[in-house]
Short mmCIF file of C-alpha atoms in Angstrom, two decimals:
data_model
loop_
_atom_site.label_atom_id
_atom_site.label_comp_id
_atom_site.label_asym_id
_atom_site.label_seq_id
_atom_site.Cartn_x
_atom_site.Cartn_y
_atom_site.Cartn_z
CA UNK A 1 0.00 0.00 0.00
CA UNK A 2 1.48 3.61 -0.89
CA UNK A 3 2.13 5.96 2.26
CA UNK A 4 -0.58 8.75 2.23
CA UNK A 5 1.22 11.95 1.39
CA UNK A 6 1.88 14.07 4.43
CA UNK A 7 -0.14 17.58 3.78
CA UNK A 8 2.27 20.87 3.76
CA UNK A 9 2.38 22.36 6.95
CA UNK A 10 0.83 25.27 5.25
CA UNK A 11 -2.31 23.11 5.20
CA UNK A 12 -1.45 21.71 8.91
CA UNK A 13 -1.22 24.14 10.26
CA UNK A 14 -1.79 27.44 8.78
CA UNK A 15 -1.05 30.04 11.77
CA UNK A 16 2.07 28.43 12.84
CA UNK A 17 3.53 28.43 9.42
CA UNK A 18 2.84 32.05 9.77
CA UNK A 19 3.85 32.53 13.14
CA UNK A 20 7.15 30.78 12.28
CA UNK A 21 7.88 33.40 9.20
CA UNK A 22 6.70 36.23 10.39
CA UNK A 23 6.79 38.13 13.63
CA UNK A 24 4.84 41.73 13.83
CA UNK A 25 6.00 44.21 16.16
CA UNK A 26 3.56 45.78 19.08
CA UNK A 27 2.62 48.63 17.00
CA UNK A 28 1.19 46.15 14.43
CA UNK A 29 -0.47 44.25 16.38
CA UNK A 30 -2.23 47.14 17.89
CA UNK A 31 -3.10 48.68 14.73
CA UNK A 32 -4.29 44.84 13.39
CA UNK A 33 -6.65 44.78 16.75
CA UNK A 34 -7.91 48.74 15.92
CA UNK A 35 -8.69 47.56 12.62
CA UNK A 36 -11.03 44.67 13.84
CA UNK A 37 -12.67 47.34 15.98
CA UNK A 38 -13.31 49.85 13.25
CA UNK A 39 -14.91 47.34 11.44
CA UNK A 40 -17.09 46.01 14.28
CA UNK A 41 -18.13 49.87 14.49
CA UNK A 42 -18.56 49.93 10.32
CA UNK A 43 -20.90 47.04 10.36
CA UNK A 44 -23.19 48.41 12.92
CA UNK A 45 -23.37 51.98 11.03
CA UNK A 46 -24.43 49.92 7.37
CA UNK A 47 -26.89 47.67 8.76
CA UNK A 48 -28.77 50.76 10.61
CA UNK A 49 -28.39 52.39 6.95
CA UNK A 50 -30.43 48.92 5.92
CA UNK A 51 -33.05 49.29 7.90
CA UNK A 52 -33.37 52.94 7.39
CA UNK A 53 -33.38 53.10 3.55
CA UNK A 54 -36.47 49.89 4.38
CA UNK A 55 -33.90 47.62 2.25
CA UNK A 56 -34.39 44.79 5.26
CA UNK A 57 -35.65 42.46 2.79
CA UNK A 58 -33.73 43.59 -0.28
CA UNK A 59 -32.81 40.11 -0.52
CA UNK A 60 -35.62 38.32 0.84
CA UNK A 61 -34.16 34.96 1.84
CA UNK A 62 -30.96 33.87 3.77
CA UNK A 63 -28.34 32.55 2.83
CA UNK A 64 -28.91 33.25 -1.06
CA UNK A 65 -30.71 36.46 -1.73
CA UNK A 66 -33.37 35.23 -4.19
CA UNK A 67 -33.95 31.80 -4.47
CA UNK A 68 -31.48 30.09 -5.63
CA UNK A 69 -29.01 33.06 -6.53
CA UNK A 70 -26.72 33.84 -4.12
CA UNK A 71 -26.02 37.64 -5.11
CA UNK A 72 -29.33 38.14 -6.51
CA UNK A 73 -29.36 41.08 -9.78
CA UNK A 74 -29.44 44.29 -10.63
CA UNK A 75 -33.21 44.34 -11.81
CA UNK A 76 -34.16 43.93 -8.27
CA UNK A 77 -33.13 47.22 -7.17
CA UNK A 78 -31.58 49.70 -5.01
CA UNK A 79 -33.06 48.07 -1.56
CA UNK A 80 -31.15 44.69 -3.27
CA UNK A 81 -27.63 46.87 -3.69
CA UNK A 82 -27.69 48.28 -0.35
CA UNK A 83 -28.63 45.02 1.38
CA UNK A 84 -26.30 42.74 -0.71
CA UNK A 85 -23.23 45.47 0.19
CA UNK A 86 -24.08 45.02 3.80
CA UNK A 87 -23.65 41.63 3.86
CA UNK A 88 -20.57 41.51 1.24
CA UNK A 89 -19.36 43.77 3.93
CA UNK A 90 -19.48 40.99 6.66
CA UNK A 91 -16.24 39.43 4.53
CA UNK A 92 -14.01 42.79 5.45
CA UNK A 93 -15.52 42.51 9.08
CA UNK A 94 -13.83 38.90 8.96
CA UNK A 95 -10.75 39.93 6.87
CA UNK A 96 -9.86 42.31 9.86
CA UNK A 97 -10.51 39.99 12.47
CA UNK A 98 -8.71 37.35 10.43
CA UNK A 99 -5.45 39.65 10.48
CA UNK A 100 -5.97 40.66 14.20
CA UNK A 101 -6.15 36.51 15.19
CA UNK A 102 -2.46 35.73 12.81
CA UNK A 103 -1.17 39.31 14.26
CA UNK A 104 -1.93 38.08 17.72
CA UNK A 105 -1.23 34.17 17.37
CA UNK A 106 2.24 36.05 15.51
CA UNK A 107 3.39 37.34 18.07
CA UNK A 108 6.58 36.75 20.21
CA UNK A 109 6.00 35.43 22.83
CA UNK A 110 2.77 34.03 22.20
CA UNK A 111 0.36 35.07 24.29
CA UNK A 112 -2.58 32.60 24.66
CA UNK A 113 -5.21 35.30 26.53
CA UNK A 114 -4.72 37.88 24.06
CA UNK A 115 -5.31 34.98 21.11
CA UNK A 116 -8.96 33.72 22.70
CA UNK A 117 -10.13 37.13 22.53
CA UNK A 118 -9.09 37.51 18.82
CA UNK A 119 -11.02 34.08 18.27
CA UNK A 120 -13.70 35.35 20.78
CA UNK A 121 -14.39 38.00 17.97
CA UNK A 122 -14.21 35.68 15.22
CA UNK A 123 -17.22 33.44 17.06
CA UNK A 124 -19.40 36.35 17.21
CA UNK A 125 -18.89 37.62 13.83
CA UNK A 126 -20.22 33.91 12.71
CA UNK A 127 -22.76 33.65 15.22
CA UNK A 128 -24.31 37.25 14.24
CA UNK A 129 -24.22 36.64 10.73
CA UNK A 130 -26.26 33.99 11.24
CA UNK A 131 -28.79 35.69 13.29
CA UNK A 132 -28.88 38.37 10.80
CA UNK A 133 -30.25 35.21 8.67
CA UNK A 134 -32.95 34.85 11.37
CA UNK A 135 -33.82 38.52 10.89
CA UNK A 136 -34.51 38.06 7.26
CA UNK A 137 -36.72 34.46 7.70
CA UNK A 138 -38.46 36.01 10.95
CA UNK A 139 -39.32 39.51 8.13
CA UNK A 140 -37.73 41.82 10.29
CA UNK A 141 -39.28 40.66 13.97
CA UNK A 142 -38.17 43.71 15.83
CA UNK A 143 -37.09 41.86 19.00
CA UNK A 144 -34.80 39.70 16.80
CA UNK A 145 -33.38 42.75 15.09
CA UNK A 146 -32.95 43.82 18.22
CA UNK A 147 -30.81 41.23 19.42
CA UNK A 148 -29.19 41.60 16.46
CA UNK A 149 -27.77 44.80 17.22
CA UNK A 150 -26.90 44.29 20.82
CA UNK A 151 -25.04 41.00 19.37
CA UNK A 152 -22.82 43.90 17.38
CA UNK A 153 -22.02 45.82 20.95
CA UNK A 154 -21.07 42.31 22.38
CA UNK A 155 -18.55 42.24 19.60
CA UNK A 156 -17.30 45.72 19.71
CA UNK A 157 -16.64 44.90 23.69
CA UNK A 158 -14.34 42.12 22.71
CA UNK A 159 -12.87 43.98 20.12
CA UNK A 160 -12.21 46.79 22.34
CA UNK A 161 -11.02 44.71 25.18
CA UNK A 162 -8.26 42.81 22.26
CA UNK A 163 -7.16 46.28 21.33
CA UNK A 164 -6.68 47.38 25.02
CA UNK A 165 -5.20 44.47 25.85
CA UNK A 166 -2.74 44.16 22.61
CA UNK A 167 -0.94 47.30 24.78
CA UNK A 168 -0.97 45.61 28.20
CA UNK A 169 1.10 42.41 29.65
CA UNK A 170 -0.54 39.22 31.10
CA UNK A 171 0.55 39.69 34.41
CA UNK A 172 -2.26 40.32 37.15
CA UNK A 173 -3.78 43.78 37.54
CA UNK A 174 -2.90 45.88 39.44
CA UNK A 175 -5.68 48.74 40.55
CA UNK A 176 -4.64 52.86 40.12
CA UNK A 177 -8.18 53.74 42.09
CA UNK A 178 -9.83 52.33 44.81
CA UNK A 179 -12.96 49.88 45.69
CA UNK A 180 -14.96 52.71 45.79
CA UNK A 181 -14.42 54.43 42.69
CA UNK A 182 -14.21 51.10 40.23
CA UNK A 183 -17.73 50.06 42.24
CA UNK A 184 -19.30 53.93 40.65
CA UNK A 185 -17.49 52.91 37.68
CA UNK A 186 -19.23 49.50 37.47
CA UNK A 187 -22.68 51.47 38.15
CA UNK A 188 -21.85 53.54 35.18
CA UNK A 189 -21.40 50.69 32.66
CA UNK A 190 -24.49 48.94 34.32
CA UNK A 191 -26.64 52.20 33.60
CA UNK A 192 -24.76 52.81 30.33
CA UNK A 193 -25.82 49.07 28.80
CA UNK A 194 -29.22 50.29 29.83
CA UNK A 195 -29.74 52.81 28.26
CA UNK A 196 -28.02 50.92 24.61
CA UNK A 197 -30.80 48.37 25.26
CA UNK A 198 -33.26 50.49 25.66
CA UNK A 199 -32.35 52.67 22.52
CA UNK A 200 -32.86 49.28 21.25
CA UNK A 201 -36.40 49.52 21.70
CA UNK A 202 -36.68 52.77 20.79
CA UNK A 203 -35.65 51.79 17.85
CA UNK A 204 -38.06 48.62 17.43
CA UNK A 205 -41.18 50.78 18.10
CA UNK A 206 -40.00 53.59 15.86
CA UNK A 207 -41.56 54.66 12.28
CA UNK A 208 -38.55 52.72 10.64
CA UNK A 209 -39.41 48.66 9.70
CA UNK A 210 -37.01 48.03 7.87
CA UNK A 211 -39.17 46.81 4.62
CA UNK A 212 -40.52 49.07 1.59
CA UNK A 213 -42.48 46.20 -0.32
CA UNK A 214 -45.23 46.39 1.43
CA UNK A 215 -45.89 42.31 0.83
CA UNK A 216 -45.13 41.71 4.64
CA UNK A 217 -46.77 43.43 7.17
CA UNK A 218 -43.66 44.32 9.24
CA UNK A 219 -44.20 43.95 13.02
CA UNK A 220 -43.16 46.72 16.09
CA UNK A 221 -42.56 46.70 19.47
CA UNK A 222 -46.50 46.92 20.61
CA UNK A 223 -45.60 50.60 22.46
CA UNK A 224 -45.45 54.13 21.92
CA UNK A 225 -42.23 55.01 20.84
CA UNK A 226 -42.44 58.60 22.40
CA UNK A 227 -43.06 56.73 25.98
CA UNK A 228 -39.81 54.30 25.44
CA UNK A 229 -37.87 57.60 24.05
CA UNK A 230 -38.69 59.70 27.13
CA UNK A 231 -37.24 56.67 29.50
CA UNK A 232 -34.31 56.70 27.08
CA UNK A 233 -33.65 60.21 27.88
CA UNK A 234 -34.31 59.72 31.50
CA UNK A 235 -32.00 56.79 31.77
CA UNK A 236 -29.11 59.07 29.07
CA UNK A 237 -29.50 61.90 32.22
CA UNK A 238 -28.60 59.11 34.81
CA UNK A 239 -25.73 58.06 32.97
CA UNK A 240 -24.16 61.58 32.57
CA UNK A 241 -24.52 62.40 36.21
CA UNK A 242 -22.83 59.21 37.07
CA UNK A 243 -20.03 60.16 35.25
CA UNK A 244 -20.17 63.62 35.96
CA UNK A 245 -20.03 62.29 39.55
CA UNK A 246 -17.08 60.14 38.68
CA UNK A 247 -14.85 62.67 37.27
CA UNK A 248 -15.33 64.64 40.58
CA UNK A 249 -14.45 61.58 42.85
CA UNK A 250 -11.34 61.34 40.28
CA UNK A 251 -10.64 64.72 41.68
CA UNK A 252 -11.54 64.30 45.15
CA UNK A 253 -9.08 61.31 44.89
CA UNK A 254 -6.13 63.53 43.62
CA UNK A 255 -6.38 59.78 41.17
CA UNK A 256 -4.08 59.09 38.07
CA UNK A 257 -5.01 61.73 35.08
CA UNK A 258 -5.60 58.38 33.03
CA UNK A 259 -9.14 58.03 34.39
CA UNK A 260 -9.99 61.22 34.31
CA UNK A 261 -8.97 61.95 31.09
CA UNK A 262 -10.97 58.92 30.03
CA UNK A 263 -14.14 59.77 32.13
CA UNK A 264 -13.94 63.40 30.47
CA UNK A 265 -13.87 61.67 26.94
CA UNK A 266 -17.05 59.73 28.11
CA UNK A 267 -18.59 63.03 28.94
CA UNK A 268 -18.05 64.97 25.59
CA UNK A 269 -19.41 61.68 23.73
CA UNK A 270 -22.33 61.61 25.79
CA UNK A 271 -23.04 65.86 25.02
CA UNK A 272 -22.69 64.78 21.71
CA UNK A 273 -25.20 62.06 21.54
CA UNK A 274 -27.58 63.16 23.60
CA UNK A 275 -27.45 66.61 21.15
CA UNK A 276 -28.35 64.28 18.24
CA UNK A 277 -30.86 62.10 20.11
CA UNK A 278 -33.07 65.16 20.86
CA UNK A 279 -32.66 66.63 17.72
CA UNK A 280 -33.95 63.66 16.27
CA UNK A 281 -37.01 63.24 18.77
CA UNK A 282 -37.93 66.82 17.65
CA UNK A 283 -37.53 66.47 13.69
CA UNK A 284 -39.54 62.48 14.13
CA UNK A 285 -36.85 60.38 13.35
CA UNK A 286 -35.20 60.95 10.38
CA UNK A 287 -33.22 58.64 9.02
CA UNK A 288 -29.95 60.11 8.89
CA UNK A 289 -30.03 61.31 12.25
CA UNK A 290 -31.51 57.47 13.51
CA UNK A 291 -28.20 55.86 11.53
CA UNK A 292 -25.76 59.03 13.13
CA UNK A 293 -27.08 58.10 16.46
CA UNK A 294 -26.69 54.21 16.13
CA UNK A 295 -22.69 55.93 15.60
CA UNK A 296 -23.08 57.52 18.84
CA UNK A 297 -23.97 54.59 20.79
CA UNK A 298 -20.98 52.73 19.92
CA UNK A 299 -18.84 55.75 20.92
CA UNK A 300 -20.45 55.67 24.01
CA UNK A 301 -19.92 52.10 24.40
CA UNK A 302 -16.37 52.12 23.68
CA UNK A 303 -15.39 55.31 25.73
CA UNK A 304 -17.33 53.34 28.38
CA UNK A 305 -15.07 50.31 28.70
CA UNK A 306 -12.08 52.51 28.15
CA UNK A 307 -12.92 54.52 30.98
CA UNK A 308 -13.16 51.10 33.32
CA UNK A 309 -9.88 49.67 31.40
CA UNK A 310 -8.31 52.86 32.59
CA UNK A 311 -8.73 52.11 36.16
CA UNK A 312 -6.30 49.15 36.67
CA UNK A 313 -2.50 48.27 34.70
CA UNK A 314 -1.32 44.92 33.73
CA UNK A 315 2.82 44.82 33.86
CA UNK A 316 5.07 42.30 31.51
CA UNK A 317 6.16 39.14 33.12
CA UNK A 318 9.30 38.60 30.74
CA UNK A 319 12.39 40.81 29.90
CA UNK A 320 12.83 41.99 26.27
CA UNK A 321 9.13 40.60 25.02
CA UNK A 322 8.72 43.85 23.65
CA UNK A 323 10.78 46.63 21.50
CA UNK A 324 9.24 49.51 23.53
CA UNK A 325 10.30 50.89 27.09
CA UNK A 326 8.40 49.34 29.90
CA UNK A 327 5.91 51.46 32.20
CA UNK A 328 4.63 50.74 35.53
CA UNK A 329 8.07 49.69 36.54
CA UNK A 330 9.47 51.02 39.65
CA UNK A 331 13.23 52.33 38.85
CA UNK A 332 15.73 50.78 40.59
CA UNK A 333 19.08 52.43 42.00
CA UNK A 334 21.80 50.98 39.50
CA UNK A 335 25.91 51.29 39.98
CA UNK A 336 26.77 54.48 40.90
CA UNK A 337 23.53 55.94 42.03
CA UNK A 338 21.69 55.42 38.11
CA UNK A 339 18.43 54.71 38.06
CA UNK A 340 16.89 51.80 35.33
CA UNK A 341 13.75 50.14 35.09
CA UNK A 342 13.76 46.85 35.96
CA UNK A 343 12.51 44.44 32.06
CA UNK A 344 9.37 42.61 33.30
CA UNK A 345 6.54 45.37 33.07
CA UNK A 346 4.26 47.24 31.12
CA UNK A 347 4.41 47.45 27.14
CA UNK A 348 5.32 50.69 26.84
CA UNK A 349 4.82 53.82 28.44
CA UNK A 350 0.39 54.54 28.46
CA UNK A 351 -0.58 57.62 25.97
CA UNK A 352 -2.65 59.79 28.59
CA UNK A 353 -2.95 62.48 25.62
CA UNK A 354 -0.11 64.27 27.71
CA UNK A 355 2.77 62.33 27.18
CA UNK A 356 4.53 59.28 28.64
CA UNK A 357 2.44 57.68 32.29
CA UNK A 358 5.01 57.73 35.11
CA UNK A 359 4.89 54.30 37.40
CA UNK A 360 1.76 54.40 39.48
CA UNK A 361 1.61 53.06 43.18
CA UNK A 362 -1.49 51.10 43.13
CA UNK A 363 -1.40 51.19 47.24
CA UNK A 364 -1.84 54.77 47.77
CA UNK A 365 -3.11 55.52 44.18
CA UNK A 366 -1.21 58.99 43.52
CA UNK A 367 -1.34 61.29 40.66
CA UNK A 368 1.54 59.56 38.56
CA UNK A 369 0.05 60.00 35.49
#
C-alpha cells in the first residue's frame, strides 16, 4: 500500500507556518486589533443604513438572496444593492478579524489570553451573521433585530477589550483607584448598557421597519415610541450624572489623570449624543439622524469600557518581550547611584494624551500620570 502523502504544513497548520515566518511588532499588532474594531463599528453603522433606507428584505431569503441566486441582480433594485453590500461587507468585518487573530497568534512570545479574545471575535462575527439570517426568515421581527444589534455591541466589547489588551502584559492587575471608585465605575457601565438596550427599543417601536415592499406586514414593538424615548432620555441623564459624579471623585481622589482623562472623553461623547438624540425626537426620526445616532452609541460604548480599562495596569512578566520601554516599573538604584527600570513590566509607556504615564503606586493611588 502507498504511504498517504503528508499535507504541507501550510495546510497543517496554517497560523504556525505564519507565526514561524513572520513576527509583527507591538505597534502592528495594535493597529491589526484597531482595525477589527473599526470594522465592528462599520458594520453596525451599514446595517442601521439597511433598515433605514427599508432595504431589510432587499434580498428576501438567507443565505442566497433570491432563491437560488446567491447575489441576486441588478433588476431587483436599489433596496437589493444596499442590502447585498451590507452583507458583502461581513467578509471585510472577517478579513480584519482574520489579520488581528495571525497578528496576535504572531506574536513573540505568544500570548494565549490575548489569542482567545481575537477568536472570541471571530465566534461572534459567525454567530451574528447567522442571526442576521434569522432577521430576514423572521421579516424583520423587531425583537430579533434587536438582538441583532446588541449582538454587534457584544462584539465591539471584545474587540475593544483585544485592542486594550494588545498594549498591556498578562501579568495580574494591578488597581490605580480604589474599591470605591471602580464600584461607581461598574454602576456607570451597568446604567450605560441600559440605556443601549433600551435605545434598542426605541428603535423597534420607531416609524422605521425596515421593509418598503409592502408584501409583509412588518411587526413593532407593541408601544409608543415617544413613551420608550422619554425613559431613554431619563436613563441618558442618569448616565451623565454618574459620570459627571465620577470625574469629581477622580478629583476628590487627587487619582491618576488616566481616568480622568478617560471619564472626560465619556462626557463629551455623551453631550454629543444626547445633542443628536433630541434633535432627532424633535424632527420624528429621520433617518440620517436614527443611523448618526446608532454611531453615537458605539462611541459611548467604547469610551465606556475605556474609561473602566483605565482604572487598573497589567505589567510584563518577561524581559525583552517587547521593542518599547516598559511602564509601571518602579526604577531601581543601578551602579553608581543610576536609576533603570527593571525588564518585566508594562508594554510601553500609556498615551494619557499628555505624554509618557510615570509608574503608578497602586497602594496609595497617587497622581503619577
Amino acid at each position: 500500500m502507498l504511504p498517504v502523502p503528508k499535507l504541507p504544513e501550510i495546510a497543517r497548520n496554517p497560523l504556525a507556518f505564519v507565526a514561524a515566518r513572520w513576527t509583527p511588532d507591538p505597534r502592528t499588532v495594535r493597529w491589526a486589533t484597531l482595525a477589527a474594531l473599526v470594522m465592528s463599528v462599520v458594520i453596525v453603522i451599514t446595517g442601521g443604513l439597511v433598515r433605514l433606507t427599508a432595504s431589510g428584505l432587499g434580498c428576501p431569503t438567507w443565505p442566497t438572496c433570491n432563491g437560488d441566486s446567491l447575489l441576486g441582480t441588478r433588476e431587483m433594485g436599489i433596496h437589493h444593492t444596499i442590502e447585498i453590500s451590507n452583507r458583502m461587507l461581513t467578509y471585510v468585518l472577517c478579513a480584519a478579524v482574520g489579520l488581528a487573530i495571525i497578528a496576535v497568534r504572531a506574536q513573540q512570545p505568544y500570548r494565549r489570553g490575548l489569542s482567545r479574545l481575537a477568536w472570541t471575535q471571530f465566534w461572534v462575527v459567525v454567530g451574528n451573521a447567522v442571526w442576521g439570517g434569522v432577521t430576514v426568515l423572521t421579516k424583520l421581527n423587531p425583537y430579533v433585530v434587536s438582538l441583532h444589534f446588541l449582538l454587534s455591541a457584544a462584539l465591539i466589547t471584545v474587540a475593544v477589550l483585544t485592542w486594550q489588551r494588545a498594549a498591556e502584559g498578562d501579568e495580574p492587575a494591578r488597581p490605580l483607584v480604589g474599591k470605591a471608585v471602580r464600584q461607581l465605575g461598574q454602576l456607570l457601565t451597568a446604567a450605560t448598557a441600559t440605556l443601549i438596550v433600551v435605545g434598542t427599543l426605541v428603535s423597534g417601536a420607531g416609524p422605521h421597519p425596515g421593509d418598503s415592499d409592502g408584501v409583509h406586514k412588518v411587526r413593532r414593538i407593541p408601544i409608543d415610541w415617544r413613551t420608550i424615548a422619554q425613559l431613554h432620555a431619563d436613563l441618558a441623564w442618569v448616565v451623565c450624572a454618574l459620570t459627571v459624579a465620577l470625574w469629581f471623585v477622580l478629583r476628590a481622589m487627587d487619582a491618576p489623570v488616566g481616568p480622568q482623562h478617560r471619564t472626560r472623553e465619556l462626557f463629551l461623547v455623551l453631550m454629543g449624543q444626547g445633542v443628536i438624540g433630541y434633535v432627532q425626537y424633535f424632527t420624528h426620526l429621520p433617518s440620517a439622524l436614527v443611523d448618526l445616532h446608532m454611531f453615537g452609541a458605539c462611541l459611548v460604548w467604547i469610551a465606556t469600557m475605556r474609561l473602566m480599562m483605565s482604572f487598573r495596569e497589567r505589567p510584563y512578566s518577561a524581559p525583552g518581550a517587547l521593542d518599547e520601554p516598559a511602564a509601571g516599573s518602579v526604577p531601581a538604584a543601578g551602579a553608581g547611584g543610576a536609576e533603570a527600570e527593571p525588564a518585566g513590566t508594562l508594554l510601553g509607556r500609556q498615551d494619557t494624551g499628555g505624554g509618557l504615564r510615570q509608574p503608578v503606586d497602586a497602594a496609595r493611588v497617587s497622581r503619577a500620570d
